[in-house]
Amino acid sequence: RGIIVVVFAPLLMRLGYGITWKEGTILVYGGLRGAVGLAMGLMVEHHAYVDRNVSAMVAFHVSGIVLLTLLINGTTVNSIYRRLDPYPANAYRMTYVRNVLCMVENECRKEIVERMSNDWFFQTVDFETIARCVPRFSHIDFNGAGVPHPEGV
């Protein structure tokens, strides 16, 4: 798998979105799950000229190796992904999110006030009190990971 990624990397870089060395590393590491070995073990198990005891032992050991590979790969790929950080966060993401939240909040408040204040059913409603009860999305604080903390809402 690693050889295929290295050989085709120049072609992949020119076509489509391309591939970086970090993506290639994750691609190769993520492919180490024992699928080829398991397929070969199953072929040996179902081969007519191989003794049943030998084929059962091969299938058992190959399955065990595949299981261990999956356990090791599955538990370590997250830390490798974090360490490589192939897709760093956009520095302006939070600015975009704040701007969109402000636009949505302003449009919603404007629509609600215009529509509800003109409706006969809501003539006696105190819109200032309702506005205090509705979350103010423009005042949401975000931590470094982009998780909202609505203390200022």
PDB file of C-alpha atoms in Angstrom:
ATOM      1  CA  ARG A   1       0.000   0.000   0.000  1.00  0.00           C
ATOM      2  CA  GLY A   2       2.834   2.361   0.810  1.00  0.00           C
ATOM      3  CA  ILE A   3       4.502   1.698  -2.538  1.00  0.00           C
ATOM      4  CA  ILE A   4       1.242   2.382  -4.384  1.00  0.00           C
ATOM      5  CA  VAL A   5       0.774   5.690  -2.555  1.00  0.00           C
ATOM      6  CA  VAL A   6       4.380   6.755  -3.271  1.00  0.00           C
ATOM      7  CA  VAL A   7       4.213   5.715  -6.936  1.00  0.00           C
ATOM      8  CA  PHE A   8       0.884   7.403  -7.604  1.00  0.00           C
ATOM      9  CA  ALA A   9       1.454  10.474  -5.406  1.00  0.00           C
ATOM     10  CA  PRO A  10       2.728  12.679  -8.290  1.00  0.00           C
ATOM     11  CA  LEU A  11      -0.321  11.762 -10.353  1.00  0.00           C
ATOM     12  CA  LEU A  12      -2.633  12.342  -7.394  1.00  0.00           C
ATOM     13  CA  MET A  13      -1.037  15.744  -6.758  1.00  0.00           C
ATOM     14  CA  ARG A  14      -1.834  16.880 -10.301  1.00  0.00           C
ATOM     15  CA  LEU A  15      -5.363  15.453 -10.450  1.00  0.00           C
ATOM     16  CA  GLY A  16      -8.325  16.501  -8.360  1.00  0.00           C
ATOM     17  CA  TYR A  17      -7.511  17.888  -4.940  1.00  0.00           C
ATOM     18  CA  GLY A  18      -4.062  16.355  -4.717  1.00  0.00           C
ATOM     19  CA  ILE A  19      -2.522  14.555  -1.766  1.00  0.00           C
ATOM     20  CA  THR A  20      -0.053  15.800   0.827  1.00  0.00           C
ATOM     21  CA  TRP A  21       2.550  13.700   2.588  1.00  0.00           C
ATOM     22  CA  LYS A  22       0.459  13.885   5.761  1.00  0.00           C
ATOM     23  CA  GLU A  23      -2.594  12.517   3.950  1.00  0.00           C
ATOM     24  CA  GLY A  24      -0.428   9.817   2.381  1.00  0.00           C
ATOM     25  CA  THR A  25       0.907   8.813   5.789  1.00  0.00           C
ATOM     26  CA  ILE A  26      -2.584   8.494   7.235  1.00  0.00           C
ATOM     27  CA  LEU A  27      -3.716   6.646   4.104  1.00  0.00           C
ATOM     28  CA  VAL A  28      -0.924   4.087   4.423  1.00  0.00           C
ATOM     29  CA  TYR A  29      -1.293   3.694   8.187  1.00  0.00           C
ATOM     30  CA  GLY A  30      -5.068   3.386   7.930  1.00  0.00           C
ATOM     31  CA  GLY A  31      -4.660   0.599   5.377  1.00  0.00           C
ATOM     32  CA  LEU A  32      -2.745  -1.617   7.799  1.00  0.00           C
ATOM     33  CA  ARG A  33      -5.664  -3.667   8.933  1.00  0.00           C
ATOM     34  CA  GLY A  34      -4.855  -7.146   7.610  1.00  0.00           C
ATOM     35  CA  ALA A  35      -7.449  -7.484   4.860  1.00  0.00           C
ATOM     36  CA  VAL A  36      -5.002  -9.059   2.389  1.00  0.00           C
ATOM     37  CA  GLY A  37      -3.658 -11.486   4.979  1.00  0.00           C
ATOM     38  CA  LEU A  38      -7.179 -12.444   5.978  1.00  0.00           C
ATOM     39  CA  ALA A  39      -8.120 -13.058   2.342  1.00  0.00           C
ATOM     40  CA  MET A  40      -5.054 -15.275   1.858  1.00  0.00           C
ATOM     41  CA  GLY A  41      -5.793 -17.156   5.063  1.00  0.00           C
ATOM     42  CA  LEU A  42      -9.338 -17.831   3.889  1.00  0.00           C
ATOM     43  CA  MET A  43      -7.988 -19.023   0.538  1.00  0.00           C
ATOM     44  CA  VAL A  44      -5.702 -21.485   2.335  1.00  0.00           C
ATOM     45  CA  GLU A  45      -8.580 -22.604   4.528  1.00  0.00           C
ATOM     46  CA  HIS A  46     -10.754 -23.442   1.532  1.00  0.00           C
ATOM     47  CA  HIS A  47      -7.987 -24.948  -0.621  1.00  0.00           C
ATOM     48  CA  ALA A  48      -8.632 -28.586  -1.508  1.00  0.00           C
ATOM     49  CA  TYR A  49      -5.000 -29.778  -1.185  1.00  0.00           C
ATOM     50  CA  VAL A  50      -4.314 -28.334   2.263  1.00  0.00           C
ATOM     51  CA  ASP A  51      -4.924 -30.531   5.298  1.00  0.00           C
ATOM     52  CA  ARG A  52      -7.995 -29.484   7.334  1.00  0.00           C
ATOM     53  CA  ASN A  53      -5.999 -29.141  10.573  1.00  0.00           C
ATOM     54  CA  VAL A  54      -3.383 -26.955   8.897  1.00  0.00           C
ATOM     55  CA  SER A  55      -6.000 -24.783   7.187  1.00  0.00           C
ATOM     56  CA  ALA A  56      -7.886 -24.350  10.468  1.00  0.00           C
ATOM     57  CA  MET A  57      -4.673 -23.308  12.255  1.00  0.00           C
ATOM     58  CA  VAL A  58      -3.760 -20.863   9.469  1.00  0.00           C
ATOM     59  CA  ALA A  59      -7.234 -19.325   9.561  1.00  0.00           C
ATOM     60  CA  PHE A  60      -7.111 -19.060  13.361  1.00  0.00           C
ATOM     61  CA  HIS A  61      -3.692 -17.408  13.486  1.00  0.00           C
ATOM     62  CA  VAL A  62      -4.368 -15.051  10.587  1.00  0.00           C
ATOM     63  CA  SER A  63      -7.646 -13.993  12.204  1.00  0.00           C
ATOM     64  CA  GLY A  64      -5.824 -13.342  15.477  1.00  0.00           C
ATOM     65  CA  ILE A  65      -3.164 -11.255  13.741  1.00  0.00           C
ATOM     66  CA  VAL A  66      -5.837  -9.259  11.906  1.00  0.00           C
ATOM     67  CA  LEU A  67      -7.676  -8.655  15.180  1.00  0.00           C
ATOM     68  CA  LEU A  68      -4.507  -7.447  16.910  1.00  0.00           C
ATOM     69  CA  THR A  69      -3.671  -5.235  13.931  1.00  0.00           C
ATOM     70  CA  LEU A  70      -7.129  -3.688  14.063  1.00  0.00           C
ATOM     71  CA  LEU A  71      -6.879  -3.111  17.814  1.00  0.00           C
ATOM     72  CA  ILE A  72      -3.453  -1.491  17.574  1.00  0.00           C
ATOM     73  CA  ASN A  73      -4.307   0.534  14.478  1.00  0.00           C
ATOM     74  CA  GLY A  74      -7.693   1.599  15.803  1.00  0.00           C
ATOM     75  CA  THR A  75      -6.308   2.832  19.100  1.00  0.00           C
ATOM     76  CA  THR A  76      -3.287   4.664  17.673  1.00  0.00           C
ATOM     77  CA  VAL A  77      -4.585   6.260  14.465  1.00  0.00           C
ATOM     78  CA  ASN A  78      -6.273   9.097  16.371  1.00  0.00           C
ATOM     79  CA  SER A  79      -3.039  10.184  18.057  1.00  0.00           C
ATOM     80  CA  ILE A  80      -1.161   9.984  14.747  1.00  0.00           C
ATOM     81  CA  TYR A  81      -3.868  12.062  13.085  1.00  0.00           C
ATOM     82  CA  ARG A  82      -3.671  14.680  15.834  1.00  0.00           C
ATOM     83  CA  ARG A  83       0.115  14.772  15.705  1.00  0.00           C
ATOM     84  CA  LEU A  84       0.212  15.184  11.912  1.00  0.00           C
ATOM     85  CA  ASP A  85      -2.712  17.657  11.841  1.00  0.00           C
ATOM     86  CA  PRO A  86      -3.332  17.315   8.093  1.00  0.00           C
ATOM     87  CA  TYR A  87      -6.159  19.856   8.011  1.00  0.00           C
ATOM     88  CA  PRO A  88      -5.374  22.767  10.338  1.00  0.00           C
ATOM     89  CA  ALA A  89      -8.277  24.942  11.391  1.00  0.00           C
ATOM     90  CA  ASN A  90      -8.994  28.037   9.368  1.00  0.00           C
ATOM     91  CA  ALA A  91      -7.847  31.104  11.283  1.00  0.00           C
ATOM     92  CA  TYR A  92     -10.907  33.030  10.139  1.00  0.00           C
ATOM     93  CA  ARG A  93     -13.448  30.310  10.882  1.00  0.00           C
ATOM     94  CA  MET A  94     -14.625  31.821  14.146  1.00  0.00           C
ATOM     95  CA  THR A  95     -14.960  35.242  12.502  1.00  0.00           C
ATOM     96  CA  TYR A  96     -17.158  33.708   9.819  1.00  0.00           C
ATOM     97  CA  VAL A  97     -19.234  31.870  12.416  1.00  0.00           C
ATOM     98  CA  ARG A  98     -19.727  35.042  14.462  1.00  0.00           C
ATOM     99  CA  ASN A  99     -20.724  37.050  11.390  1.00  0.00           C
ATOM    100  CA  VAL A 100     -23.217  34.419  10.274  1.00  0.00           C
ATOM    101  CA  LEU A 101     -24.680  34.154  13.776  1.00  0.00           C
ATOM    102  CA  CYS A 102     -25.089  37.941  13.937  1.00  0.00           C
ATOM    103  CA  MET A 103     -26.756  38.022  10.521  1.00  0.00           C
ATOM    104  CA  VAL A 104     -29.125  35.185  11.431  1.00  0.00           C
ATOM    105  CA  GLU A 105     -29.959  36.781  14.761  1.00  0.00           C
ATOM    106  CA  ASN A 106     -30.630  40.195  13.230  1.00  0.00           C
ATOM    107  CA  GLU A 107     -32.792  38.779  10.451  1.00  0.00           C
ATOM    108  CA  CYS A 108     -34.781  36.607  12.852  1.00  0.00           C
ATOM    109  CA  ARG A 109     -35.355  39.439  15.314  1.00  0.00           C
ATOM    110  CA  LYS A 110     -36.387  41.782  12.512  1.00  0.00           C
ATOM    111  CA  GLU A 111     -38.800  39.247  11.008  1.00  0.00           C
ATOM    112  CA  ILE A 112     -40.301  38.349  14.370  1.00  0.00           C
ATOM    113  CA  VAL A 113     -40.818  41.964  15.407  1.00  0.00           C
ATOM    114  CA  GLU A 114     -42.242  42.971  12.019  1.00  0.00           C
ATOM    115  CA  ARG A 115     -44.561  40.032  11.644  1.00  0.00           C
ATOM    116  CA  MET A 116     -45.669  39.673  15.235  1.00  0.00           C
ATOM    117  CA  SER A 117     -46.144  43.365  15.944  1.00  0.00           C
ATOM    118  CA  ASN A 118     -48.463  43.673  12.949  1.00  0.00           C
ATOM    119  CA  ASP A 119     -50.548  40.669  13.949  1.00  0.00           C
ATOM    120  CA  TRP A 120     -53.700  41.435  15.952  1.00  0.00           C
ATOM    121  CA  PHE A 121     -53.117  38.423  18.226  1.00  0.00           C
ATOM    122  CA  PHE A 122     -49.782  39.771  19.506  1.00  0.00           C
ATOM    123  CA  GLN A 123     -50.757  43.447  20.022  1.00  0.00           C
ATOM    124  CA  THR A 124     -50.448  43.226  23.815  1.00  0.00           C
ATOM    125  CA  VAL A 125     -47.136  41.350  23.854  1.00  0.00           C
ATOM    126  CA  ASP A 126     -44.122  42.989  25.493  1.00  0.00           C
ATOM    127  CA  PHE A 127     -41.461  42.357  22.832  1.00  0.00           C
ATOM    128  CA  GLU A 128     -38.613  43.637  25.030  1.00  0.00           C
ATOM    129  CA  THR A 129     -39.311  40.893  27.575  1.00  0.00           C
ATOM    130  CA  ILE A 130     -39.466  38.280  24.828  1.00  0.00           C
ATOM    131  CA  ALA A 131     -36.199  39.586  23.359  1.00  0.00           C
ATOM    132  CA  ARG A 132     -34.492  39.089  26.741  1.00  0.00           C
ATOM    133  CA  CYS A 133     -35.690  35.454  26.817  1.00  0.00           C
ATOM    134  CA  VAL A 134     -34.413  34.596  23.339  1.00  0.00           C
ATOM    135  CA  PRO A 135     -30.719  33.602  23.184  1.00  0.00           C
ATOM    136  CA  ARG A 136     -28.387  36.224  21.752  1.00  0.00           C
ATOM    137  CA  PHE A 137     -26.218  34.240  19.381  1.00  0.00           C
ATOM    138  CA  SER A 138     -23.969  37.202  18.678  1.00  0.00           C
ATOM    139  CA  HIS A 139     -22.762  37.039  22.305  1.00  0.00           C
ATOM    140  CA  ILE A 140     -21.719  33.380  22.324  1.00  0.00           C
ATOM    141  CA  ASP A 141     -18.081  32.815  23.284  1.00  0.00           C
ATOM    142  CA  PHE A 142     -16.049  30.009  21.713  1.00  0.00           C
ATOM    143  CA  ASN A 143     -13.052  28.199  23.127  1.00  0.00           C
ATOM    144  CA  GLY A 144      -9.940  27.400  21.081  1.00  0.00           C
ATOM    145  CA  ALA A 145     -11.502  24.260  19.614  1.00  0.00           C
ATOM    146  CA  GLY A 146     -14.578  26.149  18.442  1.00  0.00           C
ATOM    147  CA  VAL A 147     -16.921  24.761  21.082  1.00  0.00           C
ATOM    148  CA  PRO A 148     -19.516  27.348  22.138  1.00  0.00           C
ATOM    149  CA  HIS A 149     -19.777  28.528  25.739  1.00  0.00           C
ATOM    150  CA  PRO A 150     -23.028  30.475  26.066  1.00  0.00           C
ATOM    151  CA  GLU A 151     -22.224  32.329  29.297  1.00  0.00           C
ATOM    152  CA  GLY A 152     -22.755  35.719  27.651  1.00  0.00           C
ATOM    153  CA  VAL A 153     -26.021  34.705  26.026  1.00  0.00           C
TER     154      VAL A 153
END
